[in-house]
CSV table of C-alpha atoms in Angstrom, one decimal:
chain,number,residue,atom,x,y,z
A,2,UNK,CA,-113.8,61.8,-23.7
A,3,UNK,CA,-114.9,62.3,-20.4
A,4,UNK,CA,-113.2,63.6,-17.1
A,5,UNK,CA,-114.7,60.5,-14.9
A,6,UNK,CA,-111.9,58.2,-13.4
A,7,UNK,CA,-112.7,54.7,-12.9
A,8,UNK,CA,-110.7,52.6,-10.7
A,9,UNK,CA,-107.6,51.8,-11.8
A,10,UNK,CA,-108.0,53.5,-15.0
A,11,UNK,CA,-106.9,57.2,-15.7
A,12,UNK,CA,-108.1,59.4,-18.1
A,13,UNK,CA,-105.7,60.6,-20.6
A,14,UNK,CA,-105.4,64.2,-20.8
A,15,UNK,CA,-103.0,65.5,-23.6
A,16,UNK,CA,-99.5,64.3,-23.7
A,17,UNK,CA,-99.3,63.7,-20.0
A,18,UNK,CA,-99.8,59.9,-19.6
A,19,UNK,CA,-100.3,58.3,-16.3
A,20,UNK,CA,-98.7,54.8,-15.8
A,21,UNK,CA,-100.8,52.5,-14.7
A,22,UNK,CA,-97.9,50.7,-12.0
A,23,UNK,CA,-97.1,53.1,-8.8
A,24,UNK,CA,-93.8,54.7,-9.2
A,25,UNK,CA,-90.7,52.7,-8.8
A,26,UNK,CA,-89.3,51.6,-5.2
A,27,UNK,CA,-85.9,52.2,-5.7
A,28,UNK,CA,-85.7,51.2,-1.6
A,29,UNK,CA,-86.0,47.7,-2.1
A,30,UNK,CA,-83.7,48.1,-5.9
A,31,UNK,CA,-80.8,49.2,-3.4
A,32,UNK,CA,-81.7,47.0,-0.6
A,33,UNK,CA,-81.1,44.6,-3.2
A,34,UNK,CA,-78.3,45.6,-4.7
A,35,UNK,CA,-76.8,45.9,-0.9
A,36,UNK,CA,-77.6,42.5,-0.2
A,37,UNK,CA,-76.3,40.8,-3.4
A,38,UNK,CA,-73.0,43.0,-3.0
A,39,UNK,CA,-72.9,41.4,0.5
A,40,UNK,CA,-73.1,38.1,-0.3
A,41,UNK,CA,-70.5,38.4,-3.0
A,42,UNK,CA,-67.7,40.1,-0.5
A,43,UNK,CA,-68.5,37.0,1.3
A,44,UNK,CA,-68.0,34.6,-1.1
A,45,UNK,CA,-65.2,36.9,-2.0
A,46,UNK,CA,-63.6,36.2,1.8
A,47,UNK,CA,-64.5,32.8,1.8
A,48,UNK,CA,-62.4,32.0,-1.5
A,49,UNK,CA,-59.8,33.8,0.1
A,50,UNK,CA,-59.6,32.1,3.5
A,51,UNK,CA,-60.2,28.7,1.3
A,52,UNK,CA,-56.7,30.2,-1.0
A,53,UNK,CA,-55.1,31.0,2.5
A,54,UNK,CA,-56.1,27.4,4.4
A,55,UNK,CA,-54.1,25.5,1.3
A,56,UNK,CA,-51.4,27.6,1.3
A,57,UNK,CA,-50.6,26.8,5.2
A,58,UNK,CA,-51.5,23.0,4.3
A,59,UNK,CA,-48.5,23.5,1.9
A,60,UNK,CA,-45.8,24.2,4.0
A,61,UNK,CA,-42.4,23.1,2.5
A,62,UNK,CA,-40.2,20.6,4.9
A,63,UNK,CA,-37.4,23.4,5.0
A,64,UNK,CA,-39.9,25.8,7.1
A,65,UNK,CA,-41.2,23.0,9.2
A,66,UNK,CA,-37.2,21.7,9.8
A,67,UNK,CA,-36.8,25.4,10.4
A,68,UNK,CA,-39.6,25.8,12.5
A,69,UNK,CA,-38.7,23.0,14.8
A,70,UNK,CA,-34.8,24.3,15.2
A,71,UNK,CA,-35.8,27.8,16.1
A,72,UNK,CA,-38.2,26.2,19.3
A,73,UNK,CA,-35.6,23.8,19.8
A,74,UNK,CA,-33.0,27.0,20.3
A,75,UNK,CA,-35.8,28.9,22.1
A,76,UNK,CA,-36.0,25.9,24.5
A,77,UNK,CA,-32.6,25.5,25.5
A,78,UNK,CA,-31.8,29.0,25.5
A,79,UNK,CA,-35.4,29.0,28.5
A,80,UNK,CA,-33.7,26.1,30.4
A,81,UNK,CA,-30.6,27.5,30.7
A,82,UNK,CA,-32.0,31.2,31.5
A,83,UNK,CA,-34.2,29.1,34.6
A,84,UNK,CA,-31.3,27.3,35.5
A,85,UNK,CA,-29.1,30.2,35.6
A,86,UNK,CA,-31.8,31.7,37.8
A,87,UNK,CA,-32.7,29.1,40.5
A,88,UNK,CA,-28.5,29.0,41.0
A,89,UNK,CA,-28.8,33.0,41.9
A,90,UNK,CA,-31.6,31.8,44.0
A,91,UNK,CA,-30.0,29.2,45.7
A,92,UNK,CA,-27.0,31.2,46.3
A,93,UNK,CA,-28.5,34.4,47.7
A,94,UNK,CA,-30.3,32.0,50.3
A,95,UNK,CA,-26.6,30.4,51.2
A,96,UNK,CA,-25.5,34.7,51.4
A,97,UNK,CA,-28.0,35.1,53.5
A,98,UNK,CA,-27.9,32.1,56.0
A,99,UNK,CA,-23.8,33.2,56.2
A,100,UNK,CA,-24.6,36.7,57.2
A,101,UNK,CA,-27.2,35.1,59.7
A,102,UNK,CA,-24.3,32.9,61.2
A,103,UNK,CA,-21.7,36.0,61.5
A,104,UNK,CA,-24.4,37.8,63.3
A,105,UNK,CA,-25.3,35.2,65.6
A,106,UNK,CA,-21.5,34.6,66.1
A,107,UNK,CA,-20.9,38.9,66.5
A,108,UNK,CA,-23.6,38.7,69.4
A,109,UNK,CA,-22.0,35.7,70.9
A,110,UNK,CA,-18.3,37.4,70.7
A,111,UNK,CA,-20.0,40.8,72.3
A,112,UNK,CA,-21.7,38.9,74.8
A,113,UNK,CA,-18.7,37.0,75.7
A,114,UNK,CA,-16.5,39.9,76.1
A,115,UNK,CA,-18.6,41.9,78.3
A,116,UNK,CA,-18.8,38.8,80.6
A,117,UNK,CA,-15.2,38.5,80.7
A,118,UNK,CA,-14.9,42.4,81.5
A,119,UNK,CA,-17.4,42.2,84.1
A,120,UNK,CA,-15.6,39.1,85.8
A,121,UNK,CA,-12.6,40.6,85.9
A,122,UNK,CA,-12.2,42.7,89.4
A,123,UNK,CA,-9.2,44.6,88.8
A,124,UNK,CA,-8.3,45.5,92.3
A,125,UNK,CA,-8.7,41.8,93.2
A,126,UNK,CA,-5.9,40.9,90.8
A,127,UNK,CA,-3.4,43.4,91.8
A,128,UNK,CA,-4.0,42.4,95.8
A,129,UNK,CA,-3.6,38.8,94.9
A,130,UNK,CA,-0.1,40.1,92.6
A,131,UNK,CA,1.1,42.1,95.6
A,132,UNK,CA,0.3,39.8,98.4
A,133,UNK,CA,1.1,36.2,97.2
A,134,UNK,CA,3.4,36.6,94.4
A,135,UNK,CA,5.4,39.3,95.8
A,136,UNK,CA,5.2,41.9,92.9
A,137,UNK,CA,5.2,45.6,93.0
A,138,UNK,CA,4.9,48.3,90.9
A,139,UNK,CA,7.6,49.5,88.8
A,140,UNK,CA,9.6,52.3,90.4
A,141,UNK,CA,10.6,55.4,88.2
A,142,UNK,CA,14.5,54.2,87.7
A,143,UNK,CA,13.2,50.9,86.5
A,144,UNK,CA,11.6,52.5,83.5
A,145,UNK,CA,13.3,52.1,80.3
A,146,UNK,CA,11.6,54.3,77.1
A,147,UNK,CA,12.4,53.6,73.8
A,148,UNK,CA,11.6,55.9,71.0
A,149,UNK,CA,10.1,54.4,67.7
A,150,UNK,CA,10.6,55.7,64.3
A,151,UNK,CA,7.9,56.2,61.7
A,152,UNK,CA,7.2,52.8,61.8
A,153,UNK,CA,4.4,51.4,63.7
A,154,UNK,CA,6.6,48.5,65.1
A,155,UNK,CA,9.9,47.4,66.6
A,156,UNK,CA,12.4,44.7,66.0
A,157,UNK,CA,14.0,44.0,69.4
A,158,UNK,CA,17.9,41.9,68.5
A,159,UNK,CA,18.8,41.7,71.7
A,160,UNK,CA,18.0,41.5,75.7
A,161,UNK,CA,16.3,44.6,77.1
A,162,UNK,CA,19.8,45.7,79.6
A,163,UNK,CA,18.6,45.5,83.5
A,164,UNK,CA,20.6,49.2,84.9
């Protein structure tokens, strides 16, 4: 036999044998085996999504009954809770208008008793007591002292005695 190659054709020698196909591509065997693993998890997920979509299509009228009480509860426990609120609203803005009014009327009780003090001319008053009315200070035998107990007041039963 001869040691010439023609194409595609190998020469034999020995026990070796050459194959005549190139050696396997086992990147496109596991590219494969990826892909077809791939699409079976998906059909896997989509039968279970299928499963899960009857199962909620099969809801039992004790869960919906059930379902509705519970957001029937929820609602009227909400309204209550924003009523409850808007009445502490309301209320703190009634607080606050009061306080308002008794600070205005504070002011207007200040103002009105510093007028009144600066009206009043003391010495005026007393020349107008002596003069027309005839009044005059108390004289030292005229003074009468009582002496209180530990209370903060005194009953007075009968007419102060003129001496």
């Amino acid at each position: 036999m001869r040691n010439e190659t023609r194409r595609n054709e190998y020469y034999i020698e020995g026990n070796a044998v050459r194959r005549m196909e190139a050696a396997p591509d086992y990147r496109r065997e596991r590219e494969e085996r990826i892909r077809r693993e791939r699409e079976m998890e998906q059909k896997r997920r989509q039968r279970a999504a299928r499963r899960n979509q009857e199962k909620a299509l099969r809801t039992s009228k004790s869960y919906v009954a059930f379902l509705t009480m519970a957001v029937m509860i929820f609602g009227t426990f909400t309204g209550l809770y924003i009523r409850i609120q808007s009445d502490v609203t309301a209320r703190m803005k009634t607080i606050s208008s009061l306080e308002s009014q008794i600070a205005d009327i504070k002011a207007d009780n200040d103002e009105a008793y510093k007028r009144i003090n600066t009206a009043i001319n003391l010495d005026s008053i007393r020349n107008i007591a002596m003069t027309e009315l005839g009044m005059s200070y108390a004289k030292e035998s005229q003074i009468i002292y009582f002496s209180v107990g530990d209370d903060d007041y005194m009953n007075q039963y009968s007419e102060i005695p003129e001496k």
